[in-house]
Short mmCIF file of C-alpha atoms in Angstrom, two decimals:
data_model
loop_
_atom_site.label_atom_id
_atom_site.label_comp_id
_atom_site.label_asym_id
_atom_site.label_seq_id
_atom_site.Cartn_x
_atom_site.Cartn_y
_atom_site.Cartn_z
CA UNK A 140 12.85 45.01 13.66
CA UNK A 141 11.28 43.22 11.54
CA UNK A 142 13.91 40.83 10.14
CA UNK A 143 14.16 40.21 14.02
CA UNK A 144 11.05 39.35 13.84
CA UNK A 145 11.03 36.94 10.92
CA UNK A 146 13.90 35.27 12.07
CA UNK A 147 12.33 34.79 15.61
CA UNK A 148 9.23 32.60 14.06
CA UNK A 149 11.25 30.73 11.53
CA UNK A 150 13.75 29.80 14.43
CA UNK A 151 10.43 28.33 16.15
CA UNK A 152 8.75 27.03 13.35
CA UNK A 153 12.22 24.66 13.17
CA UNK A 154 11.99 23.81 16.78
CA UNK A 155 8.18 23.23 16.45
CA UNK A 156 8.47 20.15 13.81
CA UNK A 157 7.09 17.36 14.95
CA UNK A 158 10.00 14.71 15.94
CA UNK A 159 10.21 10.97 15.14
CA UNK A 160 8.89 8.99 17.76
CA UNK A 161 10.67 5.61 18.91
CA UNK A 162 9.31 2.28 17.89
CA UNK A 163 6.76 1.06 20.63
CA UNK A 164 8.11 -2.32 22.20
CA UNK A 165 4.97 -4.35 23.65
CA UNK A 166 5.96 -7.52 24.60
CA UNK A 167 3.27 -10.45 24.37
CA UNK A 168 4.60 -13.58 26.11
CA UNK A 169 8.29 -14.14 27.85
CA UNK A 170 9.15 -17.62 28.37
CA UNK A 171 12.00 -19.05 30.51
CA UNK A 172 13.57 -22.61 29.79
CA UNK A 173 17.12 -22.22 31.38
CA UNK A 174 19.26 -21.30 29.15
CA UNK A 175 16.71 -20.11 26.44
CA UNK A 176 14.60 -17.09 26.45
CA UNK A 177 12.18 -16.67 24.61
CA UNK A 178 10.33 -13.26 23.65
CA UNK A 179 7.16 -12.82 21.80
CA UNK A 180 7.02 -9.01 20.47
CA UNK A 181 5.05 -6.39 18.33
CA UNK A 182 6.80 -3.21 17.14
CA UNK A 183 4.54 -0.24 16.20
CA UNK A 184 5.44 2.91 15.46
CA UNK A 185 3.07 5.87 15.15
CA UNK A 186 0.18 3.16 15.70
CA UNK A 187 1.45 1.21 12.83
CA UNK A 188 3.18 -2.60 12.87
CA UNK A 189 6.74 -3.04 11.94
CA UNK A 190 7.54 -6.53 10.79
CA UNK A 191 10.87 -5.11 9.55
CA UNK A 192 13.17 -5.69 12.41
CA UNK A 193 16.76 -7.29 12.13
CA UNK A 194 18.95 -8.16 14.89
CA UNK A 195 21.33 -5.43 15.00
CA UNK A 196 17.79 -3.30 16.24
CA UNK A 197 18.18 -5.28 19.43
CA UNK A 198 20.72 -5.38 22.21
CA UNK A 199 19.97 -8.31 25.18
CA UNK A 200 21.60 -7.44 28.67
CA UNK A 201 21.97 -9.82 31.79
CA UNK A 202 23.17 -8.41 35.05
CA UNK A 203 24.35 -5.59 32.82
CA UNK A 204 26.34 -7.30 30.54
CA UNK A 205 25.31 -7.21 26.97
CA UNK A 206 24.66 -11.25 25.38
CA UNK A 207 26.32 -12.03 22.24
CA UNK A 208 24.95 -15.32 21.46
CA UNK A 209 21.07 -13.83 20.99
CA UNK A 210 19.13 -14.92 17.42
CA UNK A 211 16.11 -13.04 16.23
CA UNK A 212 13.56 -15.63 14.99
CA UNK A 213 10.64 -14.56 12.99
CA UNK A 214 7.93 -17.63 12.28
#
């Protein structure tokens, strides 16, 4: 019973961990100049910036279809 017991709150202690929370996307200003796009971004996750992004950490749809001409520019 009590090896049940023990096995029952280490099974939820593992399922109680805290999990890694997704990047926060906030984005500042979107610009349109046919055919350019332009996005400006902050990433924070858990409150703090990210100034680490590359472009594979992006993916750009139109009507559904994902763009393979997009470039990540970082001033």
């Amino acid at each position: 019973m009590v090896v049940r017991y023990l096995f029952a709150v280490l099974l939820a202690s593992a399922f109680l961990q805290p999990l890694n929370a997704q990047p926060n996307l906030q984005f500042k200003r979107i610009e349109v100049m046919y055919p350019t796009i332009r996005l400006a971004y902050k990433v924070t996750c858990d409150g703090a910036f990210r100034n680490d992004t590359q472009p594979q950490h992006f993916e750009v749809y139109e009507n559904g279809l994902k763009m393979k001409d997009v470039t990540l520019w970082c001033p």
